[in-house]
Amino acid sequence: MMTGYLLARAGVEVAVLEKHADFNRDFRGDTIHPSTLELMHELGLLEEFLKLPHQELRELRAVMNGHVVPIADFSHLPTRCKFIAFMPQWDFLNFLAERAKRFPTFSLHMEHRVTDLLFDAGTELDGLKPSSSRSARVTGVRATAPDGERDFLSALVIGADGRHSIVHERAELPVQEFGVPIDVLWTRLSKREGDPKQSLGFFQGGKLLVLLDRDDYFQVGFIIPKGTFDDIRARGFPAFHAEIAEIAPFLHDRIAELDDWSKIKLLTVQINRLRHWAREGLLCIGDSAHAMSPAGGVGINLALQDAVATANLLATKLRTGPVSLADLEQVQKRREMPVRLIQRMQVFVHRRINGRASGRRDKLQFIGRIFRWFPFLRRIPARFIGLGPRPEHIHSPSAF
Ligand SMILES: Cc1cc2nc3c(=O)[nH]c(=O)nc-3n(C[C@H](O)[C@H](O)[C@H](O)COP(=O)(O)OP(=O)(O)OC[C@H]3O[C@@H](n4cnc5c(N)ncnc54)[C@H](O)[C@@H]3O)c2cc1C
């Protein structure tokens, strides 16, 4: 959506295809980072954007074995907004879509599921499957829409279709997988009077429970060792309830709301990266190019930064004609370093969270003590999470 907004703003004709009928889904984070708020300011949208209901998190805290530990202090960031805005992502996407529709070159096609890529017909003549020859040009996408199948021809296809990307799969771009030892159970619990007023991570003996405050309820993420959901179900609800209430005791009075396994979704966590983010006529960005885990809550920021870099590098060229593979590769060149750094951090965090499997349960406690003793150290995670390495700024032109 952000790439679509920026390209349309630059006068490039854009069609954004979204498979769902709306953006109202739970399975994404709610974090709008200081770097994103800075981008909104650069686009002249910040004031209007902050009128949407949100919470401002100036300090990120975790509860480690019952002790509240400040982890990241955003108050020293060199940005206008020194906080993370917590806002359901559908509000953010609807806001961007609404603003993008004001550009005459923008169109949004909801309920359009991309099912395949279209390739330059000429390349089929060599007897090669077009997708397997990297020189075969992608010329568009095929999508299933409410009124049947539709082909969209385009000078450039941008795959921003997330961690189960059909675009990178059909393009046969090789993926490098990094083992992830965790999955996430994703559910909801009601809020009560006297509950903590902000979103929190609870660490307890190598286990992690995340509560996202969504105003009238908590979105709950419970980290489990990969492949253990069946065991958890087999042990039954009493054991599951006890495990959660031990980590966050104040949930004890409502944990019985989780009384049916259909209320609990298993989200498989992945970390991977494409070796090549582009081929002729196609570029992948965001999770489609590099699936991020929820660790650190930075995947949304990275996807948005990719979007800005893409528009900065390609908007002017796209306005006048097609872009070459070398042009597309510039995006990977620009964004790969931040992605590598953050994925490395996520792999490190996973090893620590998975402490119950590896037996290193004391590690997080030690890190917690360090953050309590040396407040200035909280600026490091604040920078990493709030800005990320190599923050982008809007340089793509505005045609309107
Ligand atoms: C449980 C969980 C919690 C997370 N929490 C956070 C967090 O708090 N903060 C954070 O920064 N990151 C978080 N992340 C990571 C973050 O969700 C991703 O890194 C980020 O959403 C990537 O953005 P994206 O735009 O590339 O992909 P997505 O946000 O996945 O968006 C892809 C879009 O493409 C659409 N789509 C998919 N396939 C098709 C198709 N075939 N045709 C048409 N449309 C299609 C989807 O419906 C979706 O709208 C979390 C991840 C998980 C798994």
mmCIF file of C-alpha atoms in Angstrom, residues 138-320:
data_model
loop_
_atom_site.group_PDB
_atom_site.id
_atom_site.type_symbol
_atom_site.label_atom_id
_atom_site.label_comp_id
_atom_site.label_asym_id
_atom_site.label_seq_id
_atom_site.Cartn_x
_atom_site.Cartn_y
_atom_site.Cartn_z
ATOM 1 C CA VAL A 138 7.486 -10.879 -16.015
ATOM 2 C CA THR A 139 4.802 -8.872 -17.777
ATOM 3 C CA GLY A 140 1.951 -8.954 -15.265
ATOM 4 C CA VAL A 141 -0.148 -11.057 -12.916
ATOM 5 C CA ARG A 142 -3.222 -13.260 -13.139
ATOM 6 C CA ALA A 143 -5.756 -12.709 -10.376
ATOM 7 C CA THR A 144 -8.999 -14.270 -9.243
ATOM 8 C CA ALA A 145 -11.608 -11.575 -8.698
ATOM 9 C CA PRO A 146 -15.307 -11.809 -7.675
ATOM 10 C CA ASP A 147 -16.273 -11.619 -11.352
ATOM 11 C CA GLY A 148 -13.780 -14.250 -12.537
ATOM 12 C CA GLU A 149 -10.169 -14.384 -13.610
ATOM 13 C CA ARG A 150 -8.384 -11.195 -14.701
ATOM 14 C CA ASP A 151 -4.970 -10.480 -16.159
ATOM 15 C CA PHE A 152 -3.137 -7.283 -15.243
ATOM 16 C CA LEU A 153 -0.301 -6.323 -17.588
ATOM 17 C CA SER A 154 2.356 -4.101 -16.128
ATOM 18 C CA ALA A 155 5.815 -2.670 -16.780
ATOM 19 C CA LEU A 156 6.701 -3.795 -13.252
ATOM 20 C CA VAL A 157 5.139 -6.238 -10.793
ATOM 21 C CA ILE A 158 6.005 -5.559 -7.140
ATOM 22 C CA GLY A 159 5.480 -8.588 -4.916
ATOM 23 C CA ALA A 160 4.489 -7.271 -1.466
ATOM 24 C CA ASP A 161 2.311 -10.249 -0.621
ATOM 25 C CA GLY A 162 3.859 -11.206 2.669
ATOM 26 C CA ARG A 163 5.541 -14.265 4.088
ATOM 27 C CA HIS A 164 3.561 -16.828 2.077
ATOM 28 C CA SER A 165 4.272 -14.953 -1.146
ATOM 29 C CA ILE A 166 2.825 -16.518 -4.271
ATOM 30 C CA VAL A 167 4.772 -13.958 -6.303
ATOM 31 C CA HIS A 168 8.238 -15.051 -5.206
ATOM 32 C CA GLU A 169 7.194 -18.694 -5.469
ATOM 33 C CA ARG A 170 5.905 -18.348 -9.066
ATOM 34 C CA ALA A 171 8.986 -16.327 -9.977
ATOM 35 C CA GLU A 172 11.098 -19.226 -8.688
ATOM 36 C CA LEU A 173 13.374 -16.883 -6.772
ATOM 37 C CA PRO A 174 15.621 -19.004 -4.529
ATOM 38 C CA VAL A 175 14.902 -18.605 -0.803
ATOM 39 C CA GLN A 176 17.400 -18.963 2.006
ATOM 40 C CA GLU A 177 15.633 -20.280 5.140
ATOM 41 C CA PHE A 178 16.882 -19.612 8.666
ATOM 42 C CA GLY A 179 15.625 -22.142 11.149
ATOM 43 C CA VAL A 180 13.130 -20.694 13.592
ATOM 44 C CA PRO A 181 12.607 -22.664 16.819
ATOM 45 C CA ILE A 182 9.315 -20.980 17.763
ATOM 46 C CA ASP A 183 5.720 -20.555 16.701
ATOM 47 C CA VAL A 184 3.092 -18.196 18.079
ATOM 48 C CA LEU A 185 -0.330 -18.963 19.498
ATOM 49 C CA TRP A 186 -2.521 -15.964 18.697
ATOM 50 C CA THR A 187 -5.712 -15.310 20.622
ATOM 51 C CA ARG A 188 -7.704 -12.686 22.566
ATOM 52 C CA LEU A 189 -8.565 -12.056 26.190
ATOM 53 C CA SER A 190 -10.838 -9.397 27.612
ATOM 54 C CA LYS A 191 -9.519 -6.373 29.502
ATOM 55 C CA ARG A 192 -10.537 -5.495 33.040
ATOM 56 C CA GLU A 193 -10.346 -2.480 35.321
ATOM 57 C CA GLY A 194 -6.812 -2.102 36.732
ATOM 58 C CA ASP A 195 -5.040 -3.968 33.905
ATOM 59 C CA PRO A 196 -1.662 -2.617 32.689
ATOM 60 C CA LYS A 197 -2.254 0.372 30.432
ATOM 61 C CA GLN A 198 0.217 -0.546 27.732
ATOM 62 C CA SER A 199 1.261 -3.451 25.528
ATOM 63 C CA LEU A 200 3.770 -5.658 27.296
ATOM 64 C CA GLY A 201 5.994 -8.669 26.890
ATOM 65 C CA PHE A 202 6.129 -11.082 29.839
ATOM 66 C CA PHE A 203 9.244 -13.257 30.120
ATOM 67 C CA GLN A 204 9.151 -16.076 32.635
ATOM 68 C CA GLY A 205 11.605 -18.950 32.820
ATOM 69 C CA GLY A 206 12.329 -18.858 29.083
ATOM 70 C CA LYS A 207 8.653 -18.437 28.126
ATOM 71 C CA LEU A 208 7.233 -15.337 26.492
ATOM 72 C CA LEU A 209 3.720 -13.956 26.433
ATOM 73 C CA VAL A 210 2.949 -10.746 24.548
ATOM 74 C CA LEU A 211 -0.146 -8.662 25.217
ATOM 75 C CA LEU A 212 -1.104 -6.014 22.668
ATOM 76 C CA ASP A 213 -3.546 -3.547 24.151
ATOM 77 C CA ARG A 214 -6.301 -3.134 21.557
ATOM 78 C CA ASP A 215 -8.377 -0.770 23.655
ATOM 79 C CA ASP A 216 -11.279 -3.068 24.520
ATOM 80 C CA TYR A 217 -9.378 -6.380 24.530
ATOM 81 C CA PHE A 218 -5.862 -7.835 24.622
ATOM 82 C CA GLN A 219 -4.442 -9.470 21.537
ATOM 83 C CA VAL A 220 -2.405 -12.291 23.038
ATOM 84 C CA GLY A 221 0.689 -13.861 21.509
ATOM 85 C CA PHE A 222 2.092 -16.866 23.347
ATOM 86 C CA ILE A 223 5.450 -18.098 22.072
ATOM 87 C CA ILE A 224 5.836 -21.872 21.985
ATOM 88 C CA PRO A 225 8.643 -24.132 20.796
ATOM 89 C CA LYS A 226 7.978 -25.026 17.164
ATOM 90 C CA GLY A 227 5.848 -28.068 16.594
ATOM 91 C CA THR A 228 4.519 -28.347 20.166
ATOM 92 C CA PHE A 229 0.937 -27.123 19.677
ATOM 93 C CA ASP A 230 -0.380 -30.695 19.426
ATOM 94 C CA ASP A 231 1.282 -31.546 22.770
ATOM 95 C CA ILE A 232 -0.243 -28.448 24.363
ATOM 96 C CA ARG A 233 -3.680 -29.477 23.126
ATOM 97 C CA ALA A 234 -3.149 -33.012 24.343
ATOM 98 C CA ARG A 235 -2.309 -31.729 27.842
ATOM 99 C CA GLY A 236 -5.648 -29.882 27.824
ATOM 100 C CA PHE A 237 -6.986 -26.501 28.891
ATOM 101 C CA PRO A 238 -6.248 -26.663 32.645
ATOM 102 C CA ALA A 239 -2.505 -27.024 31.990
ATOM 103 C CA PHE A 240 -2.594 -24.354 29.270
ATOM 104 C CA HIS A 241 -4.481 -21.910 31.513
ATOM 105 C CA ALA A 242 -2.067 -22.531 34.372
ATOM 106 C CA GLU A 243 0.939 -21.916 32.118
ATOM 107 C CA ILE A 244 -0.373 -18.523 30.971
ATOM 108 C CA ALA A 245 -1.573 -17.450 34.418
ATOM 109 C CA GLU A 246 1.856 -18.277 35.836
ATOM 110 C CA ILE A 247 3.486 -15.861 33.378
ATOM 111 C CA ALA A 248 0.897 -13.050 33.760
ATOM 112 C CA PRO A 249 -0.980 -13.750 37.030
ATOM 113 C CA PHE A 250 -3.490 -10.895 36.532
ATOM 114 C CA LEU A 251 -5.019 -12.898 33.632
ATOM 115 C CA HIS A 252 -6.107 -15.604 36.059
ATOM 116 C CA ASP A 253 -9.674 -14.198 36.391
ATOM 117 C CA ARG A 254 -10.413 -14.432 32.644
ATOM 118 C CA ILE A 255 -8.208 -17.228 31.362
ATOM 119 C CA ALA A 256 -11.276 -19.498 31.246
ATOM 120 C CA GLU A 257 -12.421 -17.444 28.221
ATOM 121 C CA LEU A 258 -10.043 -19.707 26.292
ATOM 122 C CA ASP A 259 -12.327 -22.723 26.308
ATOM 123 C CA ASP A 260 -12.219 -23.851 22.694
ATOM 124 C CA TRP A 261 -9.106 -24.524 20.583
ATOM 125 C CA SER A 262 -10.768 -22.787 17.618
ATOM 126 C CA LYS A 263 -10.231 -19.507 19.519
ATOM 127 C CA ILE A 264 -6.472 -20.074 19.370
ATOM 128 C CA LYS A 265 -4.687 -19.743 16.041
ATOM 129 C CA LEU A 266 -1.287 -21.240 15.399
ATOM 130 C CA LEU A 267 0.920 -18.775 13.507
ATOM 131 C CA THR A 268 4.039 -20.324 12.096
ATOM 132 C CA VAL A 269 7.014 -18.015 12.355
ATOM 133 C CA GLN A 270 9.534 -17.857 9.559
ATOM 134 C CA ILE A 271 12.741 -16.025 8.881
ATOM 135 C CA ASN A 272 13.958 -16.235 5.332
ATOM 136 C CA ARG A 273 15.476 -14.107 2.611
ATOM 137 C CA LEU A 274 15.508 -14.239 -1.155
ATOM 138 C CA ARG A 275 18.934 -14.436 -2.710
ATOM 139 C CA HIS A 276 17.674 -12.245 -5.565
ATOM 140 C CA TRP A 277 14.807 -9.875 -4.841
ATOM 141 C CA ALA A 278 14.272 -9.145 -8.529
ATOM 142 C CA ARG A 279 14.149 -10.562 -11.998
ATOM 143 C CA GLU A 280 13.209 -8.824 -15.268
ATOM 144 C CA GLY A 281 9.868 -7.065 -14.695
ATOM 145 C CA LEU A 282 9.516 -8.137 -11.047
ATOM 146 C CA LEU A 283 10.660 -6.931 -7.634
ATOM 147 C CA CYS A 284 9.831 -8.440 -4.226
ATOM 148 C CA ILE A 285 9.863 -6.309 -1.082
ATOM 149 C CA GLY A 286 8.789 -6.622 2.541
ATOM 150 C CA ASP A 287 8.118 -10.116 3.869
ATOM 151 C CA SER A 288 7.853 -11.381 0.298
ATOM 152 C CA ALA A 289 11.605 -10.715 -0.041
ATOM 153 C CA HIS A 290 12.524 -11.380 3.609
ATOM 154 C CA ALA A 291 10.023 -12.938 6.011
ATOM 155 C CA MET A 292 10.438 -11.460 9.477
ATOM 156 C CA SER A 293 9.562 -12.950 12.825
ATOM 157 C CA PRO A 294 7.581 -10.880 15.350
ATOM 158 C CA ALA A 295 10.744 -10.624 17.499
ATOM 159 C CA GLY A 296 11.460 -6.973 18.209
ATOM 160 C CA GLY A 297 8.323 -5.846 16.379
ATOM 161 C CA VAL A 298 10.281 -4.520 13.411
ATOM 162 C CA GLY A 299 8.922 -6.319 10.322
ATOM 163 C CA ILE A 300 6.378 -3.638 9.511
ATOM 164 C CA ASN A 301 9.029 -0.948 9.753
ATOM 165 C CA LEU A 302 11.325 -2.856 7.414
ATOM 166 C CA ALA A 303 8.547 -3.438 4.878
ATOM 167 C CA LEU A 304 7.715 0.272 4.898
ATOM 168 C CA GLN A 305 11.366 1.236 4.536
ATOM 169 C CA ASP A 306 11.607 -1.087 1.511
ATOM 170 C CA ALA A 307 8.578 0.681 0.060
ATOM 171 C CA VAL A 308 10.190 4.096 0.448
ATOM 172 C CA ALA A 309 13.501 2.918 -1.027
ATOM 173 C CA THR A 310 11.630 1.374 -3.962
ATOM 174 C CA ALA A 311 9.826 4.623 -4.738
ATOM 175 C CA ASN A 312 12.985 6.698 -4.210
ATOM 176 C CA LEU A 313 14.959 4.563 -6.641
ATOM 177 C CA LEU A 314 12.321 3.762 -9.254
ATOM 178 C CA ALA A 315 9.498 6.338 -9.317
ATOM 179 C CA THR A 316 11.088 8.802 -11.749
ATOM 180 C CA LYS A 317 12.213 6.034 -14.116
ATOM 181 C CA LEU A 318 8.832 4.292 -13.990
ATOM 182 C CA ARG A 319 7.078 7.490 -14.992
ATOM 183 C CA THR A 320 8.901 7.535 -18.304
#
